[in-house]
Amino acid sequence: MGGHPPAPRQHRPGDRPPPRPGLQHQGPPGALMPDSEQRRLALEKKRERYVWYHLGYFLFGIHIVAFVMIHAVTHAK
């Protein structure tokens, strides 16, 4: 169970941490985005809006079905 002690940790320089893998870092503030990035963001916004519309229609439909079922149960002989 014995062994050598762990190596001391090395500290990074204090200016900026290195970018982590998988993260997209933005450029300096005020820099213009390329056209492809603007199109991608616009398409993502449009698709997100469609998702919210479909969720709203779905929930509205569930309520209509529930009201029809309540009406059928209360008016059954």
GROMACS .gro file of N, CA, C and O in nm:
model
  308
    1MET      N    1   0.082  -0.120   0.000
    1MET     CA    2   0.000   0.000   0.000
    1MET      C    3   0.085   0.125   0.000
    1MET      O    4   0.035   0.232  -0.019
    2GLY      N    5   0.209   0.109   0.026
    2GLY     CA    6   0.297   0.224   0.024
    2GLY      C    7   0.320   0.269  -0.119
    2GLY      O    8   0.279   0.207  -0.216
    3GLY      N    9   0.384   0.375  -0.133
    3GLY     CA   10   0.412   0.424  -0.267
    3GLY      C   11   0.465   0.564  -0.261
    3GLY      O   12   0.488   0.620  -0.154
    4HIS      N   13   0.485   0.616  -0.374
    4HIS     CA   14   0.537   0.752  -0.381
    4HIS      C   15   0.423   0.851  -0.363
    4HIS      O   16   0.310   0.826  -0.405
    5PRO      N   17   0.451   0.965  -0.303
    5PRO     CA   18   0.345   1.066  -0.290
    5PRO      C   19   0.308   1.121  -0.428
    5PRO      O   20   0.388   1.117  -0.521
    6PRO      N   21   0.184   1.170  -0.441
    6PRO     CA   22   0.144   1.224  -0.572
    6PRO      C   23   0.228   1.345  -0.609
    6PRO      O   24   0.279   1.418  -0.524
    7ALA      N   25   0.240   1.364  -0.739
    7ALA     CA   26   0.316   1.478  -0.789
    7ALA      C   27   0.244   1.607  -0.755
    7ALA      O   28   0.121   1.612  -0.751
    8PRO      N   29   0.315   1.714  -0.726
    8PRO     CA   30   0.247   1.840  -0.695
    8PRO      C   31   0.173   1.891  -0.818
    8PRO      O   32   0.212   1.867  -0.931
    9ARG      N   33   0.064   1.961  -0.791
    9ARG     CA   34  -0.020   2.013  -0.900
    9ARG      C   35   0.048   2.133  -0.964
    9ARG      O   36   0.110   2.214  -0.897
   10GLN      N   37   0.033   2.140  -1.093
   10GLN     CA   38   0.086   2.256  -1.164
   10GLN      C   39  -0.026   2.355  -1.186
   10GLN      O   40  -0.137   2.318  -1.224
   11HIS      N   41   0.003   2.480  -1.162
   11HIS     CA   42  -0.099   2.584  -1.176
   11HIS      C   43  -0.092   2.645  -1.314
   11HIS      O   44   0.014   2.660  -1.373
   12ARG      N   45  -0.211   2.683  -1.366
   12ARG     CA   46  -0.219   2.750  -1.496
   12ARG      C   47  -0.183   2.896  -1.482
   12ARG      O   48  -0.198   2.954  -1.375
   13PRO      N   49  -0.140   2.956  -1.590
   13PRO     CA   50  -0.121   3.102  -1.585
   13PRO      C   51  -0.255   3.171  -1.561
   13PRO      O   52  -0.361   3.121  -1.598
   14GLY      N   53  -0.254   3.285  -1.498
   14GLY     CA   54  -0.377   3.351  -1.455
   14GLY      C   55  -0.451   3.429  -1.561
   14GLY      O   56  -0.553   3.489  -1.530
   15ASP      N   57  -0.407   3.430  -1.687
   15ASP     CA   58  -0.475   3.515  -1.785
   15ASP      C   59  -0.612   3.460  -1.824
   15ASP      O   60  -0.713   3.521  -1.799
   16ARG      N   61  -0.623   3.344  -1.886
   16ARG     CA   62  -0.751   3.286  -1.926
   16ARG      C   63  -0.741   3.134  -1.919
   16ARG      O   64  -0.638   3.079  -1.956
   17PRO      N   65  -0.848   3.068  -1.876
   17PRO     CA   66  -0.843   2.921  -1.876
   17PRO      C   67  -0.852   2.869  -2.019
   17PRO      O   68  -0.913   2.932  -2.106
   18PRO      N   69  -0.793   2.755  -2.046
   18PRO     CA   70  -0.802   2.699  -2.181
   18PRO      C   71  -0.944   2.653  -2.210
   18PRO      O   72  -1.018   2.615  -2.119
   19PRO      N   73  -0.989   2.658  -2.336
   19PRO     CA   74  -1.125   2.614  -2.368
   19PRO      C   75  -1.138   2.465  -2.346
   19PRO      O   76  -1.048   2.387  -2.373
   20ARG      N   77  -1.253   2.425  -2.291
   20ARG     CA   78  -1.279   2.284  -2.268
   20ARG      C   79  -1.332   2.221  -2.395
   20ARG      O   80  -1.397   2.288  -2.476
   21PRO      N   81  -1.308   2.093  -2.415
   21PRO     CA   82  -1.359   2.028  -2.536
   21PRO      C   83  -1.511   2.022  -2.534
   21PRO      O   84  -1.572   2.002  -2.429
   22GLY      N   85  -1.571   2.042  -2.649
   22GLY     CA   86  -1.717   2.034  -2.660
   22GLY      C   87  -1.787   2.168  -2.644
   22GLY      O   88  -1.904   2.178  -2.672
   23LEU      N   89  -1.720   2.268  -2.595
   23LEU     CA   90  -1.783   2.398  -2.578
   23LEU      C   91  -1.748   2.488  -2.696
   23LEU      O   92  -1.636   2.486  -2.746
   24GLN      N   93  -1.845   2.565  -2.739
   24GLN     CA   94  -1.819   2.660  -2.846
   24GLN      C   95  -1.800   2.797  -2.782
   24GLN      O   96  -1.889   2.848  -2.715
   25HIS      N   97  -1.684   2.853  -2.800
   25HIS     CA   98  -1.656   2.983  -2.742
   25HIS      C   99  -1.680   3.091  -2.846
   25HIS      O  100  -1.646   3.076  -2.962
   26GLN      N  101  -1.740   3.199  -2.800
   26GLN     CA  102  -1.768   3.309  -2.889
   26GLN      C  103  -1.643   3.395  -2.905
   26GLN      O  104  -1.554   3.392  -2.821
   27GLY      N  105  -1.641   3.469  -3.010
   27GLY     CA  106  -1.529   3.558  -3.035
   27GLY      C  107  -1.535   3.679  -2.944
   27GLY      O  108  -1.615   3.688  -2.852
   28PRO      N  109  -1.452   3.775  -2.970
   28PRO     CA  110  -1.452   3.895  -2.887
   28PRO      C  111  -1.584   3.970  -2.901
   28PRO      O  112  -1.653   3.959  -3.002
   29PRO      N  113  -1.623   4.043  -2.797
   29PRO     CA  114  -1.751   4.117  -2.804
   29PRO      C  115  -1.749   4.214  -2.920
   29PRO      O  116  -1.650   4.281  -2.948
   30GLY      N  117  -1.861   4.222  -2.988
   30GLY     CA  118  -1.873   4.313  -3.102
   30GLY      C  119  -1.831   4.252  -3.233
   30GLY      O  120  -1.845   4.316  -3.337
   31ALA      N  121  -1.779   4.130  -3.231
   31ALA     CA  122  -1.739   4.067  -3.357
   31ALA      C  123  -1.862   4.018  -3.431
   31ALA      O  124  -1.958   3.972  -3.371
   32LEU      N  125  -1.860   4.028  -3.562
   32LEU     CA  126  -1.974   3.983  -3.642
   32LEU      C  127  -1.970   3.832  -3.659
   32LEU      O  128  -1.864   3.772  -3.677
   33MET      N  129  -2.089   3.771  -3.654
   33MET     CA  130  -2.098   3.628  -3.675
   33MET      C  131  -2.102   3.601  -3.825
   33MET      O  132  -2.155   3.681  -3.902
   34PRO      N  133  -2.049   3.488  -3.868
   34PRO     CA  134  -2.058   3.453  -4.010
   34PRO      C  135  -2.204   3.428  -4.050
   34PRO      O  136  -2.289   3.402  -3.966
   35ASP      N  137  -2.229   3.439  -4.179
   35ASP     CA  138  -2.366   3.419  -4.229
   35ASP      C  139  -2.419   3.282  -4.195
   35ASP      O  140  -2.537   3.266  -4.164
   36SER      N  141  -2.334   3.181  -4.202
   36SER     CA  142  -2.381   3.045  -4.171
   36SER      C  143  -2.427   3.034  -4.026
   36SER      O  144  -2.526   2.969  -3.997
   37GLU      N  145  -2.358   3.102  -3.935
   37GLU     CA  146  -2.397   3.098  -3.794
   37GLU      C  147  -2.529   3.173  -3.774
   37GLU      O  148  -2.615   3.128  -3.698
   38GLN      N  149  -2.547   3.284  -3.842
   38GLN     CA  150  -2.672   3.359  -3.830
   38GLN      C  151  -2.789   3.278  -3.885
   38GLN      O  152  -2.897   3.275  -3.827
   39ARG      N  153  -2.767   3.209  -3.999
   39ARG     CA  154  -2.873   3.125  -4.056
   39ARG      C  155  -2.907   3.011  -3.961
   39ARG      O  156  -3.024   2.977  -3.942
   40ARG      N  157  -2.804   2.950  -3.900
   40ARG     CA  158  -2.828   2.839  -3.809
   40ARG      C  159  -2.908   2.886  -3.688
   40ARG      O  160  -3.002   2.819  -3.644
   41LEU      N  161  -2.874   3.002  -3.633
   41LEU     CA  162  -2.948   3.054  -3.518
   41LEU      C  163  -3.091   3.089  -3.554
   41LEU      O  164  -3.184   3.064  -3.476
   42ALA      N  165  -3.111   3.147  -3.673
   42ALA     CA  166  -3.247   3.180  -3.717
   42ALA      C  167  -3.329   3.053  -3.736
   42ALA      O  168  -3.447   3.048  -3.696
   43LEU      N  169  -3.269   2.949  -3.794
   43LEU     CA  170  -3.341   2.823  -3.813
   43LEU      C  171  -3.372   2.758  -3.680
   43LEU      O  172  -3.482   2.704  -3.660
   44GLU      N  173  -3.279   2.764  -3.585
   44GLU     CA  174  -3.303   2.706  -3.453
   44GLU      C  175  -3.417   2.779  -3.382
   44GLU      O  176  -3.503   2.716  -3.320
   45LYS      N  177  -3.421   2.911  -3.394
   45LYS     CA  178  -3.528   2.990  -3.333
   45LYS      C  179  -3.663   2.955  -3.396
   45LYS      O  180  -3.764   2.941  -3.326
   46LYS      N  181  -3.664   2.940  -3.528
   46LYS     CA  182  -3.787   2.905  -3.599
   46LYS      C  183  -3.837   2.768  -3.556
   46LYS      O  184  -3.956   2.749  -3.529
   47ARG      N  185  -3.746   2.670  -3.547
   47ARG     CA  186  -3.785   2.535  -3.505
   47ARG      C  187  -3.835   2.533  -3.361
   47ARG      O  188  -3.929   2.461  -3.328
   48GLU      N  189  -3.772   2.612  -3.275
   48GLU     CA  190  -3.816   2.618  -3.136
   48GLU      C  191  -3.957   2.676  -3.128
   48GLU      O  192  -4.041   2.629  -3.050
   49ARG      N  193  -3.985   2.777  -3.210
   49ARG     CA  194  -4.119   2.836  -3.213
   49ARG      C  195  -4.222   2.732  -3.258
   49ARG      O  196  -4.331   2.723  -3.200
   50TYR      N  197  -4.187   2.651  -3.359
   50TYR     CA  198  -4.278   2.545  -3.404
   50TYR      C  199  -4.302   2.442  -3.295
   50TYR      O  200  -4.413   2.391  -3.281
   51VAL      N  201  -4.202   2.410  -3.218
   51VAL     CA  202  -4.220   2.315  -3.108
   51VAL      C  203  -4.320   2.369  -3.007
   51VAL      O  204  -4.409   2.297  -2.961
   52TRP      N  205  -4.308   2.498  -2.973
   52TRP     CA  206  -4.402   2.558  -2.879
   52TRP      C  207  -4.544   2.560  -2.937
   52TRP      O  208  -4.642   2.539  -2.864
   53TYR      N  209  -4.558   2.588  -3.067
   53TYR     CA  210  -4.690   2.586  -3.130
   53TYR      C  211  -4.751   2.447  -3.121
   53TYR      O  212  -4.869   2.431  -3.085
   54HIS      N  213  -4.673   2.344  -3.153
   54HIS     CA  214  -4.725   2.209  -3.147
   54HIS      C  215  -4.762   2.169  -3.004
   54HIS      O  216  -4.864   2.102  -2.982
   55LEU      N  217  -4.684   2.210  -2.908
   55LEU     CA  218  -4.717   2.181  -2.768
   55LEU      C  219  -4.847   2.250  -2.729
   55LEU      O  220  -4.933   2.190  -2.663
   56GLY      N  221  -4.866   2.375  -2.771
   56GLY     CA  222  -4.989   2.446  -2.741
   56GLY      C  223  -5.110   2.380  -2.806
   56GLY      O  224  -5.214   2.364  -2.740
   57TYR      N  225  -5.099   2.341  -2.932
   57TYR     CA  226  -5.210   2.272  -2.999
   57TYR      C  227  -5.241   2.139  -2.931
   57TYR      O  228  -5.358   2.104  -2.913
   58PHE      N  229  -5.139   2.066  -2.891
   58PHE     CA  230  -5.159   1.938  -2.824
   58PHE      C  231  -5.234   1.957  -2.691
   58PHE      O  232  -5.332   1.887  -2.663
   59LEU      N  233  -5.189   2.054  -2.610
   59LEU     CA  234  -5.256   2.077  -2.482
   59LEU      C  235  -5.398   2.128  -2.501
   59LEU      O  236  -5.491   2.089  -2.427
   60PHE      N  237  -5.420   2.212  -2.601
   60PHE     CA  238  -5.554   2.259  -2.631
   60PHE      C  239  -5.643   2.142  -2.672
   60PHE      O  240  -5.758   2.131  -2.626
   61GLY      N  241  -5.591   2.053  -2.754
   61GLY     CA  242  -5.668   1.935  -2.797
   61GLY      C  243  -5.703   1.844  -2.680
   61GLY      O  244  -5.814   1.790  -2.674
   62ILE      N  245  -5.610   1.826  -2.587
   62ILE     CA  246  -5.640   1.743  -2.470
   62ILE      C  247  -5.756   1.804  -2.390
   62ILE      O  248  -5.843   1.732  -2.342
   63HIS      N  249  -5.757   1.936  -2.377
   63HIS     CA  250  -5.866   2.000  -2.303
   63HIS      C  251  -6.000   1.983  -2.375
   63HIS      O  252  -6.103   1.960  -2.311
   64ILE      N  253  -6.000   1.995  -2.507
   64ILE     CA  254  -6.124   1.976  -2.582
   64ILE      C  255  -6.177   1.834  -2.561
   64ILE      O  256  -6.296   1.813  -2.534
   65VAL      N  257  -6.087   1.735  -2.571
   65VAL     CA  258  -6.128   1.596  -2.550
   65VAL      C  259  -6.181   1.577  -2.408
   65VAL      O  260  -6.284   1.511  -2.387
   66ALA      N  261  -6.115   1.637  -2.310
   66ALA     CA  262  -6.160   1.624  -2.172
   66ALA      C  263  -6.299   1.686  -2.154
   66ALA      O  264  -6.386   1.628  -2.087
   67PHE      N  265  -6.323   1.804  -2.213
   67PHE     CA  266  -6.455   1.867  -2.199
   67PHE      C  267  -6.564   1.783  -2.267
   67PHE      O  268  -6.675   1.771  -2.215
   68VAL      N  269  -6.533   1.727  -2.382
   68VAL     CA  270  -6.630   1.641  -2.449
   68VAL      C  271  -6.660   1.517  -2.365
   68VAL      O  272  -6.777   1.476  -2.351
   69MET      N  273  -6.559   1.458  -2.305
   69MET     CA  274  -6.582   1.340  -2.221
   69MET      C  275  -6.662   1.376  -2.095
   69MET      O  276  -6.752   1.301  -2.055
   70ILE      N  277  -6.633   1.492  -2.035
   70ILE     CA  278  -6.710   1.536  -1.918
   70ILE      C  279  -6.856   1.557  -1.958
   70ILE      O  280  -6.949   1.516  -1.887
   71HIS      N  281  -6.878   1.619  -2.074
   71HIS     CA  282  -7.015   1.644  -2.121
   71HIS      C  283  -7.086   1.510  -2.147
   71HIS      O  284  -7.204   1.494  -2.110
   72ALA      N  285  -7.016   1.414  -2.204
   72ALA     CA  286  -7.078   1.284  -2.232
   72ALA      C  287  -7.114   1.210  -2.104
   72ALA      O  288  -7.220   1.149  -2.095
   73VAL      N  289  -7.026   1.218  -2.005
   73VAL     CA  290  -7.052   1.146  -1.878
   73VAL      C  291  -7.166   1.212  -1.803
   73VAL      O  292  -7.253   1.144  -1.747
   74THR      N  293  -7.171   1.345  -1.800
   74THR     CA  294  -7.276   1.412  -1.723
   74THR      C  295  -7.412   1.404  -1.791
   74THR      O  296  -7.515   1.419  -1.725
   75HIS      N  297  -7.417   1.382  -1.922
   75HIS     CA  298  -7.544   1.375  -1.993
   75HIS      C  299  -7.583   1.233  -2.030
   75HIS      O  300  -7.679   1.213  -2.107
   76ALA      N  301  -7.514   1.134  -1.978
   76ALA     CA  302  -7.548   0.996  -2.009
   76ALA      C  303  -7.671   0.956  -1.930
   76ALA      O  304  -7.696   1.004  -1.820
   77LYS      N  305  -7.751   0.866  -1.987
   77LYS     CA  306  -7.873   0.822  -1.918
   77LYS      C  307  -7.846   0.704  -1.829
   77LYS      O  308  -7.772   0.620  -1.846
   0.00000   0.00000   0.00000
